[in-house]
Each structure stands twice: as C-alpha cells, then as structure tokens.
Tab-separated table of C-alpha atoms in Angstrom:
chain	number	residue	atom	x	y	z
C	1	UNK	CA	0.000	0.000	0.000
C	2	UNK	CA	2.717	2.486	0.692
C	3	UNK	CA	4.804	1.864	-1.975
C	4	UNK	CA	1.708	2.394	-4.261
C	5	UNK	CA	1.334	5.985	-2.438
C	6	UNK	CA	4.721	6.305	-3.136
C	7	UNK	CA	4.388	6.591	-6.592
C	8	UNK	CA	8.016	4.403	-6.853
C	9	UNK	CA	6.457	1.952	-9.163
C	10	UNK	CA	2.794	1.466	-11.299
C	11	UNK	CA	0.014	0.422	-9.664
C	12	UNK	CA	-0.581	-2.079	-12.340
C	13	UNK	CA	2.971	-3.512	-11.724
C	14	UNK	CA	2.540	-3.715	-8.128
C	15	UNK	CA	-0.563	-5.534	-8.298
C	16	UNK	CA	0.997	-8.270	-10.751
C	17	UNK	CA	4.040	-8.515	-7.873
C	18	UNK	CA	1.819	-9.005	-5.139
C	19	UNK	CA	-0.991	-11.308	-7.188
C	20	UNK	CA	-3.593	-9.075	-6.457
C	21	UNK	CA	-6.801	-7.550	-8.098
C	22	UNK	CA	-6.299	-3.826	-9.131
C	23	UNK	CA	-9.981	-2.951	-7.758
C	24	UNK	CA	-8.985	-4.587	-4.506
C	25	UNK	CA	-6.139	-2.449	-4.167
C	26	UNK	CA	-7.779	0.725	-4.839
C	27	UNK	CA	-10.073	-0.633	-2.426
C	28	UNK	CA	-7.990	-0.769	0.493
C	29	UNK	CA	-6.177	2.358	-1.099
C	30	UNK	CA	-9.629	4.232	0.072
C	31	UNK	CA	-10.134	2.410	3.106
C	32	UNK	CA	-6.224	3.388	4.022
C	33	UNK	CA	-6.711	7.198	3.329
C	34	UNK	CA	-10.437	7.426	5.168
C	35	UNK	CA	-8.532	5.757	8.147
C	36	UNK	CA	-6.025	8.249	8.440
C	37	UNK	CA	-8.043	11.211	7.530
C	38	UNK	CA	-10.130	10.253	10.505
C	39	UNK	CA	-7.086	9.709	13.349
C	40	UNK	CA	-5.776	12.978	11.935
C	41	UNK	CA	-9.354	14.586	13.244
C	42	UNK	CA	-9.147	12.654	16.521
C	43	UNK	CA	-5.757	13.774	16.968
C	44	UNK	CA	-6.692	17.259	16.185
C	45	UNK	CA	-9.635	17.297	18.687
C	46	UNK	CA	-7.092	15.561	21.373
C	47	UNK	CA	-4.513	18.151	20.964
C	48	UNK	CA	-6.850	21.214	21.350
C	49	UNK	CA	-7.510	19.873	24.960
C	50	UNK	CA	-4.729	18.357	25.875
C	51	UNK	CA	-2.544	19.415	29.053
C	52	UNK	CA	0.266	20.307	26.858
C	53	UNK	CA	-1.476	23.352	24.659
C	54	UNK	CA	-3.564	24.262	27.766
C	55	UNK	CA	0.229	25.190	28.981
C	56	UNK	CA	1.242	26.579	25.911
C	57	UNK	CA	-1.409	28.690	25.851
C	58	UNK	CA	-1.221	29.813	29.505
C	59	UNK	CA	2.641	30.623	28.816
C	60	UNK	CA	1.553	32.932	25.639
C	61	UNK	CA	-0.786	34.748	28.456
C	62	UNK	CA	1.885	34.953	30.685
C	63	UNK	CA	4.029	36.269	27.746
C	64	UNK	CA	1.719	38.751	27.158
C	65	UNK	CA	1.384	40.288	30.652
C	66	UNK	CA	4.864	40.383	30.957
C	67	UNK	CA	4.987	42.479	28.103
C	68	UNK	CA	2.553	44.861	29.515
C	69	UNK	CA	3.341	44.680	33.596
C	70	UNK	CA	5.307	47.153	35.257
C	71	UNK	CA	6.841	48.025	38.598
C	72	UNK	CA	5.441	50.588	40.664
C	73	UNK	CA	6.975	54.124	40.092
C	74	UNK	CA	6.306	57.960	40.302
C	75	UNK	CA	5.158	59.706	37.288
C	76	UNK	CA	6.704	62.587	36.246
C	77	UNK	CA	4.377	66.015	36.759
C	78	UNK	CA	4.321	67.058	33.476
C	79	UNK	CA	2.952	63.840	31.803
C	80	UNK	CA	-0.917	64.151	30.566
C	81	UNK	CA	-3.487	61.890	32.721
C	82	UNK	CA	-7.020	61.204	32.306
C	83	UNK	CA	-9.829	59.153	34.429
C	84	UNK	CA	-11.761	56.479	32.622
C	85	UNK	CA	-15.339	55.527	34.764
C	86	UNK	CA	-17.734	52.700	34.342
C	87	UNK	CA	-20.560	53.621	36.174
C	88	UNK	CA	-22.645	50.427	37.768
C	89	UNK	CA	-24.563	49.582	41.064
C	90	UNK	CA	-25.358	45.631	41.025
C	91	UNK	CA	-22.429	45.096	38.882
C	92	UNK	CA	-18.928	47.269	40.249
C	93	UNK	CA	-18.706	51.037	39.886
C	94	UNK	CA	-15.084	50.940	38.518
C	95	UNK	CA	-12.454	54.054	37.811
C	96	UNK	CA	-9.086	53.390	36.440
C	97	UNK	CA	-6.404	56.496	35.671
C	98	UNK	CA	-3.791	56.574	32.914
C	99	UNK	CA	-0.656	58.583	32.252
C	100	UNK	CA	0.429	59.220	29.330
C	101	UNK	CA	4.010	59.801	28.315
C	102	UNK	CA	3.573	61.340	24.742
C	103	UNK	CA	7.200	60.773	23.639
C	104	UNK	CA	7.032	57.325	23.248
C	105	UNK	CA	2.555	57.439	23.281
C	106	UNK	CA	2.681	55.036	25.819
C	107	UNK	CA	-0.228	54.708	28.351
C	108	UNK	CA	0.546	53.042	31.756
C	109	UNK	CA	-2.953	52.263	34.319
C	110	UNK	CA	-1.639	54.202	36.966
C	111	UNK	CA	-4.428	53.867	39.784
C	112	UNK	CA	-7.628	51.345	40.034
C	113	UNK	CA	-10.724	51.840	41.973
C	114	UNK	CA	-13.621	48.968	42.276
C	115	UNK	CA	-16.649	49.195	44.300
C	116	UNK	CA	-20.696	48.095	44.352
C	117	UNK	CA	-23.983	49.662	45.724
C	118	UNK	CA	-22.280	52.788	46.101
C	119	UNK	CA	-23.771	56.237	45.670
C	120	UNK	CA	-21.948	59.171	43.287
C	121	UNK	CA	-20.914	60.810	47.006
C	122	UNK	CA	-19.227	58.072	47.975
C	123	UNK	CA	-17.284	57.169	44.919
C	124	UNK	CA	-16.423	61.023	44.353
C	125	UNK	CA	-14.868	61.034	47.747
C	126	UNK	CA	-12.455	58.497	46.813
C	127	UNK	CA	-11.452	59.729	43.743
C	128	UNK	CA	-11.363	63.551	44.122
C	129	UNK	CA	-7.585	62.761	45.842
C	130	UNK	CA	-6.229	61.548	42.360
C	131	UNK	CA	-6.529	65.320	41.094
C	132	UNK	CA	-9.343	67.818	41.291
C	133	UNK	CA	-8.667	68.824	37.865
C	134	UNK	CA	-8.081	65.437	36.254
C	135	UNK	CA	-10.506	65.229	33.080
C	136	UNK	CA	-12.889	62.136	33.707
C	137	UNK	CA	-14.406	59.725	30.136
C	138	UNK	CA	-17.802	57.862	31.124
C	139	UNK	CA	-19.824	55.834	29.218
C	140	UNK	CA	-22.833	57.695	27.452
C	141	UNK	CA	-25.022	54.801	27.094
C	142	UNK	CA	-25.699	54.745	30.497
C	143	UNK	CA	-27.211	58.107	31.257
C	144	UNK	CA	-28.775	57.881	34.919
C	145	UNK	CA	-28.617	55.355	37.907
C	146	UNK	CA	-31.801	52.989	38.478
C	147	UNK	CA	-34.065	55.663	40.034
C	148	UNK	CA	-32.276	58.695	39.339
C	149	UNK	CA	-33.361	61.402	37.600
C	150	UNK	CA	-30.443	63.580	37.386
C	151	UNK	CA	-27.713	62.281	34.843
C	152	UNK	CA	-25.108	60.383	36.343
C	153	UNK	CA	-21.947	62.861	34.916
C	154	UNK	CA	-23.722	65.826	36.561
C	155	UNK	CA	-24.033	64.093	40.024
C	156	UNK	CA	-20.112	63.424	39.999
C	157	UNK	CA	-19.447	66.809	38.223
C	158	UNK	CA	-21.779	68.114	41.425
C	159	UNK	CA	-19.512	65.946	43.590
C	160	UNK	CA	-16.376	67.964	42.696
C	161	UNK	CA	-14.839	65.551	39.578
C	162	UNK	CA	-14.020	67.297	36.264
C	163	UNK	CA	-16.335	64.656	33.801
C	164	UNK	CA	-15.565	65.658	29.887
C	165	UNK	CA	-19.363	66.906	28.450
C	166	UNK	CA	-18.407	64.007	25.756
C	167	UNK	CA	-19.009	60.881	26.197
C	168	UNK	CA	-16.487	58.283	25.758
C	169	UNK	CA	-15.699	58.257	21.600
C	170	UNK	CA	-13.317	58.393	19.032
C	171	UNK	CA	-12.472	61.462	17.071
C	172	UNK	CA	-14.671	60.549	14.623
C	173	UNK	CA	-17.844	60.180	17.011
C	174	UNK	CA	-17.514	56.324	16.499
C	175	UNK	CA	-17.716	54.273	19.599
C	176	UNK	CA	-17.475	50.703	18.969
C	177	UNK	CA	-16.228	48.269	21.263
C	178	UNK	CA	-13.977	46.122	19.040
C	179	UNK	CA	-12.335	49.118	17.890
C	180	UNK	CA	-11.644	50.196	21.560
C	181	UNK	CA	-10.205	47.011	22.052
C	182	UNK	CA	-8.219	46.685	19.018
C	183	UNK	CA	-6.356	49.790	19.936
C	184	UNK	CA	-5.655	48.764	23.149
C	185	UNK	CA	-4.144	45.326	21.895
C	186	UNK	CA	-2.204	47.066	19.105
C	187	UNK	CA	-0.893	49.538	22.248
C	188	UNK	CA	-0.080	46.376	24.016
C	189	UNK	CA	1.683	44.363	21.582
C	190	UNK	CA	3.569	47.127	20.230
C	191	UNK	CA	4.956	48.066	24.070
C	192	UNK	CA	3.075	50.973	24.287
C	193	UNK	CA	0.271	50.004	27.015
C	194	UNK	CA	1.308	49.382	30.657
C	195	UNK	CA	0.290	48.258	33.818
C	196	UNK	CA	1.519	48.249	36.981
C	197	UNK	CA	2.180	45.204	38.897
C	198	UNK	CA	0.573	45.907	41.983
C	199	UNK	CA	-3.456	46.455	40.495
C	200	UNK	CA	-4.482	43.201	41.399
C	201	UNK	CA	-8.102	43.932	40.867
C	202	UNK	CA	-7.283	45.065	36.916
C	203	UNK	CA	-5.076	42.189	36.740
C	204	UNK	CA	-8.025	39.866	37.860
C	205	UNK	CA	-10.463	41.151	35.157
C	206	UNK	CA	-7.580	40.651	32.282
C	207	UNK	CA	-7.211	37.244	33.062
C	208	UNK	CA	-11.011	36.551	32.943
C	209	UNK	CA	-11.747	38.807	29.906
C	210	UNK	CA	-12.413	36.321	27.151
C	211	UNK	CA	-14.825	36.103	24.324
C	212	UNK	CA	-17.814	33.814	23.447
C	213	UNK	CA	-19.426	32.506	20.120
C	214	UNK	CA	-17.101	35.309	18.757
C	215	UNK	CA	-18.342	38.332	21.012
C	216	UNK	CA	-16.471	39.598	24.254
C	217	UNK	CA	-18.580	38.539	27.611
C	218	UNK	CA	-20.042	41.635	29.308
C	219	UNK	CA	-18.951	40.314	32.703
C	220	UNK	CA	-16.617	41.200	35.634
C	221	UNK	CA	-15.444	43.887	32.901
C	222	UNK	CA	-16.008	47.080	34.773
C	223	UNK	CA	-11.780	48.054	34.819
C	224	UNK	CA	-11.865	46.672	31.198
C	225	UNK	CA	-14.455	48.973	30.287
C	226	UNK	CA	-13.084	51.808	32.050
C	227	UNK	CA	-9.656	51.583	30.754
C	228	UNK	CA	-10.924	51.735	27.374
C	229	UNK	CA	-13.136	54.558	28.135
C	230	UNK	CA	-10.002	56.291	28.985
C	231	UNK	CA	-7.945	55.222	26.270
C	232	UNK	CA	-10.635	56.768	23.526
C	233	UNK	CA	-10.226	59.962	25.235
C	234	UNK	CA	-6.445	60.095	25.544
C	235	UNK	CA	-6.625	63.148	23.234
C	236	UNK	CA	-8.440	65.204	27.027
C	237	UNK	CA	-5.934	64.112	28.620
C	238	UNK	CA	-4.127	66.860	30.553
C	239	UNK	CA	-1.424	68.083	33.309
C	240	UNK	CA	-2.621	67.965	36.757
C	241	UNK	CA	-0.898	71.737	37.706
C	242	UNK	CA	-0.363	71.871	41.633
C	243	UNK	CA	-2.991	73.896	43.198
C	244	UNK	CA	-2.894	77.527	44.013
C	245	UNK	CA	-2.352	78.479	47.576
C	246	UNK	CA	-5.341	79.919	48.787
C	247	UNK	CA	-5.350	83.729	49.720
C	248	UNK	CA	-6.101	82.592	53.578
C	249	UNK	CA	-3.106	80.087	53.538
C	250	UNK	CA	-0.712	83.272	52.298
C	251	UNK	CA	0.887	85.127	55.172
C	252	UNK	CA	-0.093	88.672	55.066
C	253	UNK	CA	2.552	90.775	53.979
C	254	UNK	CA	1.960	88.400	50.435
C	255	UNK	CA	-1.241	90.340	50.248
C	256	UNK	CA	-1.250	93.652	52.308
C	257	UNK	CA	-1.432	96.755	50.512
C	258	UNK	CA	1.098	97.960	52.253
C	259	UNK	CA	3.820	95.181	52.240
C-alpha cells in the first residue's frame, strides 16, 4: 500500500508482484486514506484539549502580561493623565487612571478603583484625591442610575470631579467596542500600554476577559471597560498643575497693601 502511495512503481505492476486484483487495491487504497483522515481529526480534537497546549497557551498569556506589567513608580508632573469611569450599582462602579508619556505614546494604568452599591458621594470622595482637575471619560449609554433622575456625569461633576461633556468616543464620534479594544491590543503588543504590577483587581479582570461565540462577555469587565473609556479619550488628557495656595493660607505681607 505504501509503496503504491509512493508513486516508486505502477500500480498495475505492483498488483501483478503481489498477485492481487487492481480494484482490490484501490479498495484498500480508500479504506487506508479514510482511516487516516479520521485519526488525523481525533488527533486534532485531542490536541486542542490536551494538558500540553492548555500550557502553551497559559505561557503565551503569561508572555503577554509580561509584556505589559510594570513596577510601581512615580510619574513625572508634566505627563498628561485622564480618568476612565464605568458607572454600575449591582455590577462594580469601577475608575481606572492613565498617564500618558507622549514621547514614546505610551499609556501606563496608573491607579484602580472597584466598588458596588455605592452612591456618586461616595465614589467622588475616593477619587477627588487623584486630582481635582483630572478630566474624567464615562460611558454615554448609560445616562442615569436605576431611580435617578439627574444624569449620572452631573451628580459626579456636582460631587467635585471634572467629567468631559463628551461621552467616551473616538475622534470621529464612532464608539465601537472592538475598535476600543483593538487599539488597546495594538498599544499592548507594540509596548506601548502598561500596567503596573501591583493592580491586582485590573489584573483579575484581564485574566477573565475572554470572548464567546465570537463576542467579548459583558462580565466582571467594569476596569476593562473603564480603561478603554479612557484610552478613547487620551486626546483630554491633561497636566494635573499643583494647586494655588489659597489667599487665607498666604501670610499677610503676600497680600497687604502695604507690604
């Protein structure tokens, strides 16, 4: 049989060696190549769930996050930094910031905040310490809280945070999700997307984020979704200047009409 798939010699004349019927050999020619067509699917379907490429394909994660993690550090002042918020109540009200060095346009997660069944007055109180004038990118498609009448920028805007009048978008007023993802991946694969080591809550939703019959799952997403918020809107981005002392801090000869 193999030599006739070797093509070394005519069927006819192998048949004749061997004293058999040429229909019989093309026969168990078919039979032969069926066989094999079939283990080749079983082995297919084994490999895909083996051990072995369910390691391979944790070590290409792994691969990936090192590519992307980094060590805690201090920013420098004059970098640009924006807010990214995904509002939610029975899922997590999450906030993530990013700085972004624009020499090398790369965007590191900087700070991570996670909470649920929180109101706006709670939430603003923990995040009016990462800057009072640090531009904020929400979601537009979800306008108020269950029960609330007032929009949900204008409650945190009330609360003291500086949220963009935009809603998270592109320049172009697009705002698809696959698009916000793809330029995240492209940011990440090209070394220009980082995060640093010690978020463990980001780092929990990365691992989980995965896709189904094609489409990304809409679950345990909220630092996903905020970072990407943020990332749409790097172009708001902006310095966080110091703030001015206030006249009543000054000592009084700074002010006094006649110092």
């Amino acid at each position: 049989m193999l030599e006739g798939l070797r093509g070394e010699d005519s069927i006819a004349e192998l048949c004749r060696k061997e004293g058999i019927n040429q229909n019989l050999y093309y026969r168990w020619s078919k039979e032969f190549l069926e066989a094999g067509k079939k283990r080749l699917a079983g082995d297919t379907a084994r490999e895909a769930t083996s051990d072995e490429v369910k390691e391979l394909k944790a070590e290409a994660r792994q691969l990936k996050e090192e590519t992307i993690t980094c060590e805690h550090r201090e920013f420098p002042t004059h970098w640009p930094r924006i807010g990214g918020i995904d509002f939610g109540w029975d899922h997590p009200f999450a906030a993530i910031e990013l700085v972004w060095d624009r020499d090398s346009d790369t965007v590191y997660v900087s700070r991570t905040y996670r909470l649920r069944e929180a109101t706006p007055i709670v939430h603003a109180a923990a995040l009016r310490p990462w800057g009072a004038r640090l531009p904020w990118a929400c979601d537009g498609r979800r306008e108020t809280l269950e029960g609330a009448g007032v929009a949900l920028a204008n409650q945190y805007r009330a609360q003291g945070l500086d949220m963009l009048y935009e809603h998270a978008q592109f320049e172009d007023g697009s705002v698809s999700v696959e698009a916000g993802l793809m330029d995240m991946l492209q940011r990440m694969e090209s070394g220009r997307f980082k995060v640093l080591k010690h978020l463990n809550d980001w780092w929990e939703e990365f691992r989980l984020y995965h896709r189904k019959d094609g489409k990304v799952v809409k679950e345990g997403d909220d630092l996903m979704s905020a970072t990407r918020y943020g990332t749409m809107m790097l172009r708001f981005a902006g310095v966080l200047a110091p703030r001015a002392k206030r006249i009543a801090d000054r000592p009084m000869g700074a002010y006094a009409w006649m110092a």
